[in-house]
Amino acid sequence: MSGGIWRNENSMSILINKQTKLLVQGVTGREGEFHTRAMLDYGTNVVAGVTPGKGGQLIEHGDETVPVFNTVKEAVEMTGADTTVIFVPPPFGADAIFEAVDAGINGIVCITEGIPIQDMMKCYRFLREQDGWMIGPNCPGLITPGECKIGIMPGDIFSPGEIGIVSRSGTLTYEIVDELTRAGLGQSTCVGIGGDPIIGSSFVDCLQWFEADAATRAVVLSGEIGGNDEEKAAEFIQTMSKPVVGFIAGKTAPPGKRMGHAGAIVSGSAGTAQAKIEALQDAGAHVAELPNQVPDLIRQALSRN
Amino acid sequence: MKIHEYQAKEIFAKYGVPIPPGRVARTPEEVKTIAQEVGKPVVVKAQVHVGGRGKAGGIKVGNTPEEARSHAEKILGMDIKGLIVHEVLVEEAADIKEEYYLGITTDRAARRNIVMVSAAGGIDIEEVAATDPEKIARLHIDPAIGLQDFQIRQLAFEARLPAAAVRGIGPFLKALSKVYADYDCSLAEINPLVLTGAGTLIAADAKINIDDNALFRHPDLAQYQEAQEDDPIEAEAHKRGLTYVRLDGDIGIIGNGAGLVMTTLDVVQREGGRPANFLDIGGGAKAEVVTKAIDTVLLDKNVKGIFFNIFGGITRGDEVAKGMLEAIGTMDITVPIVVRLTGTRAAEGLQLLEGSALTPAATMQEGAQKIVSLVNAA
């Protein structure tokens, strides 16, 4: 989304923080309720949930109570929610996104996996003309450690700090975060942008936000084979003042084979791991060969900067 | 999902696109009958989900019904890039004066669909795209308004189509974009669009791929669904709901999340091992999925060891461990299994695995080293 970027002046992070008032769409579903509770445990300020037909119910969790509404409009009017996380089934994904924007929600995190690509094209076209931002779909969400977790990632591996992370893959991000945390390198914000062909925010969007964020000193970019988002990111990295450390998954994946993510497919020479690694290196980024090399490369980059 | 040429043509015909008269056949005798009905030279075309059929000998012209029958005898049962031909399309051979290319696909970089038109259509269009990209006119469709008439004119003129084709191409492109939108396509092509000696346009070949995520709103396409994989283990894995890709090594790889599994392949290869497969159990997998995953990997008789790499988030370590124990308890597993288990409920999972024959590893790299040395020692 190229519209206005919401950033709280007091924030030590990008996009989300302690002040974020979160709404959960699909809150009474199995995943929605489970992760609502996990987000509350983490300390996320979950102010409302929406499930059509279940308005008036309450989700009680310890000392906290999350009211359920029938529509996003009502939830926003009653609670002032400014950000939403979407857990609805894929056929209703685009509709949930449109409903959130229509109700004035500024930040959207869409976890749902399997939304048809034509639906996402229409969403992206619409969102481009709005103020605000969207992460996903088919993503693990994002987290500002110690302040706010929106999504499905395991909160306990993160620690607050100065390293920004942007990644296309969920569990690979956990791997890298775990290495960073154990090396004593905390994170400002970690964003899982999602593995679908059409996503709300690209690597470049997130790199722009990290570049502008006072609390972020260096960025880790974790990409994978397929598409050209990493190559576009490399172009932007050339203009950045902050150091970037990259990692690319799929170095040994054979061409023409689809590896799970719709994005992770290589055809011809475009989108290969080697092409992406070279693009990042040419842009001045340091590329790790293994996830466990990321902390050392970050340290080296920070000492040079 | 891929569908066959004859199925794509059935769809295009519903949208008013002229296609050669003919139909699909499963035996040489049927082919002969259809050729007799057509009463003109026919083309016999293998119906398999792979490109390059013509170059592989899967497309032949029969000038007489008998010749068509004899071609069908060779083509039916033929192996084209690992796929066996069970059906052929028999249709009137077009009187080809010129061949054009029309296609629409997703351009993920632009986040829009892209329309492509070329006067250099036919079987070498991919070569044209690589060597003479300027011979292909392209433009993006705005999802808010769809393909407009002025865009069709622009494409036709930019592709330098002859005057007759410039006028005639409109309905074809409109039908193509309508089919693309109505059927949630990820690819729709008419290649070649043939200009005949008589000056008419006809869709001599058609291709449609459907976005798998959108199949829920196209129940009418269920009849076209068939196994798409050429590898029997991949086909079986797909049936079991697993994301599995077969590779040519001897170390089975199982993990959660595409990025992590791809990285595991990279790390194993770096340690000197050769991965036998990619298997992603996905997010939040239950014990039975883990058991099924082990069974699937072992269908490949080249597998001499398995490396499990799980970083629990939405996936729970204790569920994974239960699935592994179920597999060890019920299957006759003779190969070593190395397990790296961390993240959500990993401690509980590791406790369950204590005393089992599985080899634990603390990190991905340690796990890769262990499985490589175990397989090499075997």
XYZ file of C-alpha atoms in Angstrom:
683
model
C 0.000 0.000 0.000
C 1.468 3.337 -0.945
C -0.920 5.459 1.093
C -0.212 7.301 4.324
C 1.909 5.454 6.830
C 0.598 5.483 10.339
C 3.354 5.917 12.867
C 2.928 6.960 16.469
C 5.406 9.667 17.436
C 6.195 7.922 20.714
C 6.636 4.570 19.075
C 9.890 2.629 19.214
C 8.934 0.447 16.269
C 7.006 0.347 13.017
C 3.243 -0.005 12.476
C 2.191 -1.417 15.871
C 2.926 -0.698 19.528
C 1.371 -0.552 23.021
C -1.237 1.973 21.863
C -2.545 -0.265 19.064
C -6.239 -1.051 19.562
C -6.739 -4.402 17.937
C -9.880 -5.925 16.470
C -10.055 -9.638 15.589
C -12.216 -10.592 12.564
C -13.284 -14.222 12.818
C -12.788 -14.060 16.584
C -15.051 -16.994 17.475
C -13.488 -19.417 14.973
C -11.066 -22.085 16.200
C -7.908 -20.251 15.092
C -9.327 -16.810 15.810
C -10.204 -17.534 19.410
C -7.024 -19.508 20.136
C -4.797 -16.707 18.881
C -6.913 -13.982 20.477
C -6.105 -15.599 23.805
C -2.421 -15.961 22.897
C -2.279 -12.286 21.868
C -3.926 -11.248 25.149
C -1.342 -13.337 27.014
C 1.381 -11.459 25.193
C -0.079 -8.130 26.286
C -1.643 -7.039 22.992
C -4.468 -4.571 23.509
C -7.320 -6.594 21.946
C -10.383 -4.334 22.198
C -12.999 -6.151 20.108
C -13.895 -9.135 17.972
C -16.270 -9.568 15.044
C -18.225 -12.613 13.954
C -21.473 -11.951 12.041
C -24.369 -13.362 14.062
C -22.396 -13.689 17.298
C -22.672 -10.042 18.383
C -23.189 -9.663 22.127
C -21.037 -12.629 23.100
C -17.984 -12.097 25.280
C -14.616 -13.785 25.089
C -13.336 -13.972 28.640
C -9.654 -14.553 29.270
C -8.283 -14.146 32.784
C -9.114 -10.622 33.884
C -9.845 -9.505 30.363
C -13.058 -9.514 28.353
C -13.274 -9.040 24.588
C -16.727 -8.040 23.318
C -17.929 -9.606 20.048
C -19.798 -7.493 17.452
C -21.735 -8.372 14.309
C -20.015 -5.824 12.071
C -16.661 -4.067 11.941
C -18.466 -0.721 11.744
C -20.139 -1.358 15.075
C -16.921 -2.638 16.662
C -15.014 0.491 15.588
C -17.775 2.824 16.781
C -17.987 1.132 20.164
C -14.287 0.512 20.899
C -12.197 2.813 18.705
C -10.313 -0.158 17.200
C -7.683 1.103 14.711
C -6.063 -2.148 13.554
C -7.520 -5.527 12.624
C -6.280 -9.084 12.338
C -8.243 -11.334 9.985
C -8.787 -15.055 10.644
C -11.863 -15.648 8.440
C -11.971 -18.582 5.952
C -10.518 -17.833 2.477
C -13.825 -17.348 0.579
C -14.604 -14.418 2.900
C -11.099 -12.938 3.061
C -11.529 -10.135 0.517
C -14.889 -9.154 1.971
C -13.357 -8.924 5.449
C -10.610 -6.648 4.119
C -13.125 -4.371 2.362
C -15.300 -4.249 5.475
C -12.335 -3.219 7.632
C -11.282 -0.417 5.283
C -14.867 0.813 4.961
C -15.146 1.037 8.746
C -12.052 3.247 8.938
C -9.556 0.648 10.154
C -6.038 1.871 9.430
C -3.920 -1.250 9.753
C -4.847 -4.715 8.435
C -3.071 -7.992 9.172
C -4.534 -10.848 7.126
C -3.506 -14.298 8.379
C -5.934 -16.224 6.141
C -4.249 -18.637 3.728
C -5.837 -19.503 0.377
C -7.593 -16.307 -0.739
C -8.132 -16.408 -4.540
C -5.642 -14.277 -6.418
C -8.296 -12.302 -8.340
C -9.835 -11.299 -5.007
C -6.494 -10.036 -3.777
C -5.940 -8.083 -6.997
C -9.175 -6.189 -6.407
C -8.277 -5.634 -2.750
C -4.823 -4.364 -3.607
C -6.258 -1.998 -6.249
C -8.719 -0.622 -3.693
C -6.229 -0.392 -0.821
C -3.714 1.490 -2.928
C -6.007 4.510 -2.835
C -6.601 4.418 0.917
C -4.502 5.647 3.803
C -3.142 2.871 5.961
C -1.350 -0.403 5.533
C -1.913 -4.124 5.135
C 0.340 -7.087 5.944
C -0.437 -10.463 4.328
C -2.445 -12.439 3.426
C -1.061 -15.919 4.132
C 1.354 -14.510 6.692
C 2.286 -15.091 10.368
C 1.628 -11.413 11.243
C 3.921 -8.919 12.932
C 5.244 -8.224 16.392
C 6.852 -5.359 18.259
C 8.466 -7.378 21.062
C 7.374 -6.449 24.550
C 4.557 -4.246 23.235
C 2.208 -5.849 20.757
C 1.883 -9.135 18.905
C -0.588 -9.417 16.027
C -0.653 -12.872 14.498
C 0.309 -16.444 15.193
C 4.021 -16.365 16.000
C 5.351 -17.822 19.289
C 5.868 -14.682 21.391
C 8.508 -16.066 23.750
C 11.321 -16.291 21.175
C 11.288 -12.525 20.583
C 13.035 -9.887 22.682
C 12.859 -6.073 22.465
C 15.751 -4.395 20.684
C 16.965 -2.560 17.608
C 16.926 -5.073 14.761
C 14.067 -4.934 12.251
C 13.101 -8.150 10.470
C 11.079 -8.596 7.299
C 10.421 -12.066 5.924
C 8.298 -13.973 3.413
C 8.250 -17.136 5.504
C 6.894 -17.812 8.997
C 8.938 -20.566 10.572
C 12.143 -19.438 8.892
C 11.620 -16.066 10.608
C 11.329 -17.864 13.956
C 14.614 -19.616 13.208
C 16.380 -16.316 12.547
C 14.708 -14.518 15.494
C 15.725 -17.346 17.796
C 19.349 -16.996 16.669
C 19.223 -13.215 17.196
C 17.586 -13.429 20.623
C 20.048 -16.056 21.827
C 22.901 -13.860 20.586
C 21.518 -10.969 22.655
C 20.232 -9.017 19.661
C 16.655 -7.867 20.293
C 14.157 -6.808 17.640
C 12.328 -3.528 17.024
C 9.573 -5.076 14.894
C 9.345 -8.352 12.946
C 7.062 -8.458 9.912
C 6.063 -11.635 8.090
C 4.838 -10.237 4.761
C 3.394 -13.523 3.524
C 4.071 -16.006 0.759
C 1.229 -15.219 -1.652
C 1.798 -13.701 -5.111
C -0.184 -10.588 -4.165
C 0.389 -9.135 -0.722
C -0.462 -5.831 0.914
C 3.077 -4.761 1.812
C 6.245 -5.723 0.007
C 9.835 -5.940 1.204
C 10.354 -2.397 -0.098
C 7.416 -1.010 1.912
C 8.797 -2.558 5.103
C 12.375 -1.445 4.386
C 11.084 2.133 3.969
C 9.365 1.940 7.327
C 12.454 0.522 9.037
C 14.676 3.139 7.406
C 12.431 5.874 8.842
C 12.088 4.264 12.277
C 14.300 5.854 14.933
C 14.396 2.646 16.977
C 15.703 0.386 14.221
C 19.476 0.282 13.647
C 19.765 -2.615 11.202
C 17.416 -4.831 9.208
C 17.328 -8.553 8.409
C 15.615 -9.448 5.130
C 14.670 -13.102 4.750
C 13.569 -14.039 1.251
C 13.074 -17.118 -0.847
C 13.097 -18.278 -4.465
C 10.413 -17.083 -6.898
C 9.123 -13.684 -7.955
C 11.285 -10.567 -7.997
C 10.460 -8.884 -4.669
C 13.976 -9.483 -3.338
C 15.504 -7.930 -6.469
C 13.268 -4.876 -6.013
C 14.296 -4.749 -2.355
C 17.943 -4.749 -3.451
C 17.338 -1.600 -5.509
C 15.930 0.141 -2.451
C 18.704 -1.107 -0.147
C 21.187 0.887 -2.246
C 19.474 4.063 -1.002
C 19.332 3.048 2.676
C 21.517 4.441 5.435
C 20.944 1.428 7.703
C 22.744 -1.875 7.130
C 20.778 -4.855 5.806
C 21.642 -8.526 6.281
C 19.936 -10.934 3.909
C 19.131 -14.621 3.841
C 17.612 -16.462 0.876
C 15.977 -19.901 1.184
C 15.867 -22.356 -1.704
C 19.462 -22.392 -2.975
C 19.222 -26.074 -3.825
C 15.600 -26.164 -5.011
C 15.428 -27.536 -8.553
C 13.998 -25.208 -11.241
C 10.328 -25.609 -12.137
C 9.412 -27.286 -8.844
C 6.811 -25.653 -6.645
C 7.865 -25.672 -2.996
C 4.691 -25.012 -1.072
C 4.310 -21.249 -1.198
C 2.671 -20.040 -4.363
C 5.640 -17.706 -4.548
C 8.333 -20.307 -4.147
C 8.712 -21.489 -7.680
C 11.571 -20.876 -10.037
C 11.132 -20.766 -13.774
C 14.135 -20.117 -15.955
C 16.841 -18.024 -14.337
C 14.454 -15.375 -12.970
C 13.785 -15.694 -9.269
C 16.621 -18.126 -8.464
C 18.332 -17.950 -5.081
C 21.637 -17.132 -6.761
C 20.154 -14.174 -8.679
C 18.610 -12.819 -5.482
C 21.784 -13.281 -3.422
C 23.821 -11.464 -6.077
C 21.299 -8.624 -6.297
C 21.430 -8.158 -2.513
C 25.220 -8.319 -2.400
C 25.539 -5.844 -5.272
C 23.304 -3.512 -3.268
C 25.714 -3.666 -0.343
C 23.769 -6.100 1.824
C 25.574 -8.908 3.629
C 24.044 -12.268 2.819
C 24.194 -15.149 5.321
C 24.602 -18.666 3.990
C 22.964 -20.143 7.085
C 20.433 -18.641 9.498
C 22.917 -18.978 12.377
C 25.345 -16.623 10.625
C 22.848 -13.746 10.777
C 23.768 -12.483 14.302
C 27.495 -12.205 13.485
C 26.790 -10.416 10.225
C 24.480 -7.986 12.052
C 27.170 -7.295 14.659
C 29.786 -6.703 11.990
C 27.461 -4.413 10.050
C 26.603 -2.404 13.161
C 30.250 -1.972 14.139
C 31.054 -0.650 10.676
C 28.071 1.675 10.503
C -5.278 -26.720 -11.661
C -4.520 -27.464 -15.278
C -7.267 -28.565 -17.627
C -6.934 -30.210 -21.037
C -7.066 -28.417 -24.370
C -10.425 -29.951 -25.269
C -11.869 -28.873 -21.909
C -10.532 -25.334 -22.378
C -12.076 -25.301 -25.858
C -15.434 -26.383 -24.417
C -15.263 -23.332 -22.147
C -14.173 -20.959 -24.916
C -16.930 -22.267 -27.194
C -19.493 -21.263 -24.535
C -18.132 -17.704 -24.829
C -18.622 -17.665 -28.604
C -15.027 -18.344 -29.622
C -14.863 -20.237 -32.952
C -13.012 -23.541 -32.567
C -12.392 -26.285 -35.154
C -15.144 -28.948 -35.317
C -14.208 -32.201 -33.586
C -14.147 -33.928 -30.203
C -12.145 -36.044 -27.781
C -11.489 -39.792 -28.270
C -9.998 -42.612 -26.235
C -9.502 -45.317 -28.894
C -8.135 -45.404 -32.467
C -11.558 -46.593 -33.738
C -13.272 -43.550 -32.202
C -10.655 -41.355 -33.843
C -11.460 -42.850 -37.219
C -15.200 -42.313 -36.697
C -14.691 -38.673 -35.744
C -12.412 -38.137 -38.760
C -15.128 -39.581 -41.005
C -17.716 -37.243 -39.464
C -15.434 -34.220 -39.980
C -14.955 -35.278 -43.604
C -11.743 -33.288 -44.049
C -8.116 -33.737 -42.937
C -7.960 -33.810 -39.140
C -5.332 -33.168 -36.509
C -4.924 -35.774 -33.743
C -3.668 -34.109 -30.555
C -2.452 -35.798 -27.355
C -4.277 -34.470 -24.274
C -1.703 -34.309 -21.485
C -0.954 -31.621 -18.899
C 2.406 -30.636 -20.340
C 3.750 -28.299 -23.018
C 5.766 -29.311 -26.077
C 3.321 -32.013 -27.192
C 3.924 -31.335 -30.888
C 7.696 -31.491 -30.612
C 7.354 -34.804 -28.722
C 5.345 -36.314 -31.608
C 1.992 -36.053 -29.848
C 0.296 -33.985 -32.576
C -0.169 -35.392 -36.100
C -2.276 -34.526 -39.152
C -4.325 -37.329 -40.665
C -5.350 -36.677 -44.279
C -7.736 -39.658 -44.311
C -9.748 -41.327 -41.510
C -7.476 -44.361 -41.801
C -4.356 -42.241 -41.437
C -5.908 -40.507 -38.394
C -6.593 -43.926 -36.867
C -3.043 -45.044 -37.436
C -1.643 -41.848 -35.832
C -3.952 -42.389 -32.845
C -2.549 -45.890 -32.370
C 0.900 -44.389 -31.843
C -0.180 -41.375 -29.805
C -2.546 -43.139 -27.376
C -0.352 -44.679 -24.680
C 2.606 -42.510 -25.659
C 4.816 -41.199 -22.843
C 5.254 -37.413 -23.096
C 7.642 -36.063 -20.467
C 6.552 -38.786 -18.044
C 2.818 -38.457 -18.720
C 0.903 -41.220 -20.485
C -1.576 -40.136 -23.177
C -5.070 -41.514 -22.490
C -7.091 -39.141 -24.678
C -6.659 -37.407 -28.021
C -8.540 -34.446 -29.456
C -9.568 -35.023 -33.070
C -10.563 -31.911 -34.978
C -10.527 -30.380 -38.423
C -6.997 -29.317 -39.391
C -7.043 -25.550 -39.802
C -5.922 -24.029 -43.100
C -3.155 -21.972 -41.504
C -2.126 -18.748 -43.215
C -0.814 -16.995 -40.139
C -0.533 -17.810 -36.429
C -0.991 -15.284 -33.612
C -0.615 -15.483 -29.858
C -3.169 -14.237 -27.295
C -2.603 -14.746 -23.579
C -3.479 -13.433 -20.133
C -1.650 -14.285 -16.932
C -0.912 -12.889 -13.479
C 1.944 -10.405 -13.291
C 2.770 -10.574 -9.609
C 5.294 -7.726 -9.791
C 2.554 -5.393 -11.107
C -0.125 -7.039 -8.924
C -2.357 -7.081 -12.004
C -3.213 -9.365 -14.876
C -1.225 -8.840 -18.044
C -2.535 -9.305 -21.604
C -0.109 -10.323 -24.326
C -0.612 -10.334 -28.100
C 1.898 -11.303 -30.763
C 1.842 -11.701 -34.532
C 4.521 -14.383 -34.063
C 2.281 -17.030 -32.504
C 2.643 -20.798 -32.559
C 4.857 -23.316 -30.866
C 7.911 -21.053 -30.638
C 6.261 -18.229 -28.685
C 8.456 -18.847 -25.627
C 11.532 -18.462 -27.794
C 10.073 -15.248 -29.242
C 9.530 -13.984 -25.695
C 13.158 -14.706 -24.847
C 14.851 -13.444 -27.999
C 12.452 -10.818 -29.469
C 10.413 -9.578 -26.509
C 9.422 -6.456 -28.486
C 7.377 -8.708 -30.798
C 4.924 -9.258 -27.938
C 2.577 -6.361 -27.170
C 1.570 -6.271 -23.496
C -0.561 -4.233 -21.158
C -2.045 -4.588 -17.709
C -5.726 -4.886 -16.875
C -6.974 -2.545 -14.168
C -9.002 -4.812 -11.839
C -11.431 -1.964 -11.215
C -12.556 -1.610 -14.861
C -11.408 -4.719 -16.725
C -10.086 -4.867 -20.286
C -11.266 -1.876 -22.337
C -11.836 -1.614 -26.115
C -9.103 0.982 -26.573
C -6.653 -1.435 -24.964
C -7.633 -4.129 -27.423
C -6.992 -1.727 -30.334
C -3.706 -0.666 -28.795
C -2.589 -4.299 -28.425
C -3.613 -5.209 -31.980
C -1.788 -2.259 -33.551
C 1.284 -2.605 -31.353
C 1.512 -6.288 -32.245
C 1.450 -5.236 -35.945
C -1.372 -7.588 -36.819
C -2.670 -7.298 -40.416
C -5.778 -5.142 -40.912
C -8.168 -8.120 -41.120
C -6.918 -9.516 -37.823
C -6.948 -6.123 -36.073
C -10.708 -5.991 -36.616
C -11.328 -9.636 -35.872
C -9.283 -9.971 -32.715
C -11.621 -7.938 -30.482
C -14.169 -10.664 -29.718
C -11.370 -13.170 -29.057
C -9.635 -10.922 -26.520
C -12.938 -10.016 -24.882
C -13.862 -13.692 -24.546
C -10.379 -14.497 -23.276
C -10.531 -11.831 -20.554
C -14.077 -12.828 -19.621
C -13.126 -16.511 -19.321
C -10.058 -15.478 -17.332
C -12.150 -13.517 -14.839
C -15.178 -15.843 -14.703
C -13.105 -18.986 -14.124
C -10.456 -17.498 -11.792
C -7.684 -18.369 -14.214
C -3.994 -17.963 -13.537
C -3.326 -18.460 -17.251
C -5.559 -18.373 -20.338
C -4.105 -18.653 -23.823
C -5.193 -19.011 -27.418
C -2.079 -20.083 -29.254
C -2.222 -20.189 -32.110
C -5.105 -17.996 -33.083
C -5.142 -18.975 -36.755
C -5.869 -16.687 -39.685
C -7.103 -19.126 -42.329
C -6.637 -18.972 -46.073
C -10.281 -17.870 -46.270
C -9.482 -14.889 -44.017
C -11.314 -16.055 -40.883
C -9.935 -16.356 -37.352
C -10.171 -19.596 -35.352
C -8.753 -20.768 -32.003
C -6.617 -23.755 -33.020
C -5.268 -24.363 -29.517
C -6.338 -23.231 -26.069
C -4.905 -23.465 -22.602
C -6.432 -22.633 -19.223
C -4.919 -22.953 -15.730
C -7.186 -22.295 -12.753
C -6.162 -20.736 -9.418
C -6.442 -23.654 -6.953
C -7.505 -21.260 -4.194
C -10.622 -20.346 -6.198
C -11.842 -23.873 -6.996
C -14.430 -23.619 -4.205
C -16.526 -21.292 -6.361
C -16.290 -23.424 -9.492
C -18.002 -26.708 -8.647
C -18.572 -27.214 -12.398
C -14.814 -27.688 -12.831
C -14.701 -30.672 -10.453
C -15.351 -32.945 -13.465
C -12.009 -31.797 -14.928
C -10.022 -32.610 -11.798
C -7.531 -35.427 -12.181
C -4.113 -36.295 -10.831
C -1.712 -33.623 -12.074
C 1.558 -35.075 -10.859
C 3.704 -37.227 -13.059
C 5.478 -38.755 -10.062
C 3.514 -41.538 -8.309
C 4.741 -40.571 -4.815
C 3.888 -36.903 -5.452
C 0.437 -37.998 -6.596
C -0.046 -40.127 -3.461
C 1.220 -37.303 -1.206
C -1.209 -34.869 -2.848
C -4.048 -37.328 -2.223
C -3.007 -37.398 1.453
C -3.074 -33.597 1.550
C 0.697 -33.187 1.961
C 2.928 -30.674 0.219
C 5.616 -32.985 -1.127
C 8.115 -32.599 -3.922
C 10.334 -35.516 -4.887
C 14.039 -34.892 -5.408
C 16.805 -37.293 -6.370
C 18.797 -37.799 -3.142
C 18.590 -40.233 -0.218
C 17.788 -38.088 2.859
C 14.107 -37.569 3.563
C 13.331 -34.033 4.771
C 10.233 -33.134 6.796
C 9.570 -29.751 8.363
C 6.951 -27.079 8.965
C 6.739 -24.065 6.676
C 7.997 -23.776 3.092
C 10.828 -21.365 3.896
C 12.147 -23.491 6.760
C 11.963 -26.727 4.758
C 13.745 -25.127 1.799
C 16.434 -23.880 4.174
C 16.726 -27.387 5.647
C 17.345 -28.761 2.139
C 20.045 -26.114 1.651
C 21.731 -26.894 4.980
C 21.693 -30.682 4.416
C 23.186 -30.200 0.965
C 25.833 -27.889 2.444
C 26.790 -30.635 4.906
C 27.338 -33.009 2.002
C 23.959 -34.775 2.004
C 21.477 -35.175 -0.853
C 17.807 -34.460 -0.013
C 15.311 -37.019 -1.327
C 12.314 -34.713 -1.050
C 10.712 -31.526 0.202
C 7.834 -32.163 2.633
C 6.052 -29.329 4.427
C 3.566 -30.496 7.083
C 2.180 -26.937 7.183
C 1.031 -25.002 10.212
C -0.738 -26.570 13.184
C -0.270 -30.163 12.005
C -1.812 -32.864 14.180
C -0.076 -36.125 15.112
C -1.666 -38.119 12.275
C -0.270 -35.700 9.684
C 3.211 -36.332 11.062
C 2.686 -40.099 10.872
C 1.419 -39.782 7.292
C 4.413 -37.606 6.405
C 6.887 -40.263 7.586
C 5.016 -42.961 5.699
C 5.007 -40.839 2.524
C 8.716 -40.079 2.658
C 9.427 -43.806 3.074
C 7.478 -44.626 -0.099
C 10.667 -43.501 -1.825
C 12.897 -46.580 -1.566
C 16.029 -44.436 -2.058
C 15.529 -42.890 1.382
C 18.288 -43.985 3.791
C 17.479 -41.564 6.628
C 15.024 -38.852 7.668
C 15.682 -35.413 9.109
C 12.772 -33.778 10.933
C 13.126 -30.033 11.425
C 10.264 -28.467 13.391
C 10.116 -24.929 14.713
C 6.811 -24.813 16.547
C 4.705 -21.712 16.306
C 1.156 -22.663 15.521
C 2.502 -26.253 15.300
C 2.867 -27.946 18.695
C 5.959 -29.971 19.572
C 4.027 -32.539 21.611
C 1.675 -33.246 18.684
C 4.657 -33.756 16.393
C 6.290 -36.114 18.907
C 3.082 -38.155 19.244
C 2.940 -38.558 15.480
C 6.553 -39.708 15.362
C 6.022 -42.263 18.131
C 2.910 -43.560 16.364
C 4.961 -44.013 13.180
C 7.778 -45.848 14.979
C 5.284 -48.039 16.824
C 3.215 -49.053 13.813
C 5.634 -49.040 10.886
C 8.706 -51.124 10.252
C 11.230 -48.296 10.068
C 14.804 -49.359 9.442
C 16.355 -46.002 8.571
C 17.758 -43.531 11.138
C 15.628 -40.504 12.047
C 17.146 -37.282 13.370
C 14.798 -34.861 15.101
C 15.277 -31.175 15.732
C 12.304 -29.919 17.706
C 12.022 -26.418 19.137
C 9.439 -23.685 19.729
C 5.892 -24.195 21.033
C 5.665 -27.148 23.438
C 9.043 -28.479 22.329
C 10.058 -29.481 25.888
C 6.920 -31.628 26.233
C 7.598 -33.163 22.810
C 11.214 -33.973 23.576
C 10.180 -35.563 26.854
C 7.803 -37.861 24.981
C 10.609 -38.853 22.622
C 13.040 -39.720 25.413
C 14.164 -43.348 25.252
C 12.975 -43.759 21.644
C 15.258 -44.726 18.763
C 15.176 -41.188 17.380
C 18.377 -39.120 17.377
C 17.801 -35.649 18.818
C 19.567 -32.516 17.563
C 19.609 -29.091 19.175
C 19.912 -27.008 16.004
C 19.183 -27.300 12.285
C 22.871 -27.473 11.480
C 23.623 -30.123 14.102
C 20.678 -32.153 12.796
C 21.938 -31.896 9.233
C 25.414 -33.030 10.273
C 24.009 -35.971 12.239
C 21.731 -37.266 9.477
C 24.474 -36.949 6.860
C 26.944 -38.949 8.941
C 24.303 -41.572 9.846
C 23.327 -42.043 6.193
C 26.928 -42.142 5.029
C 27.789 -44.742 7.706
C 24.873 -46.995 6.683
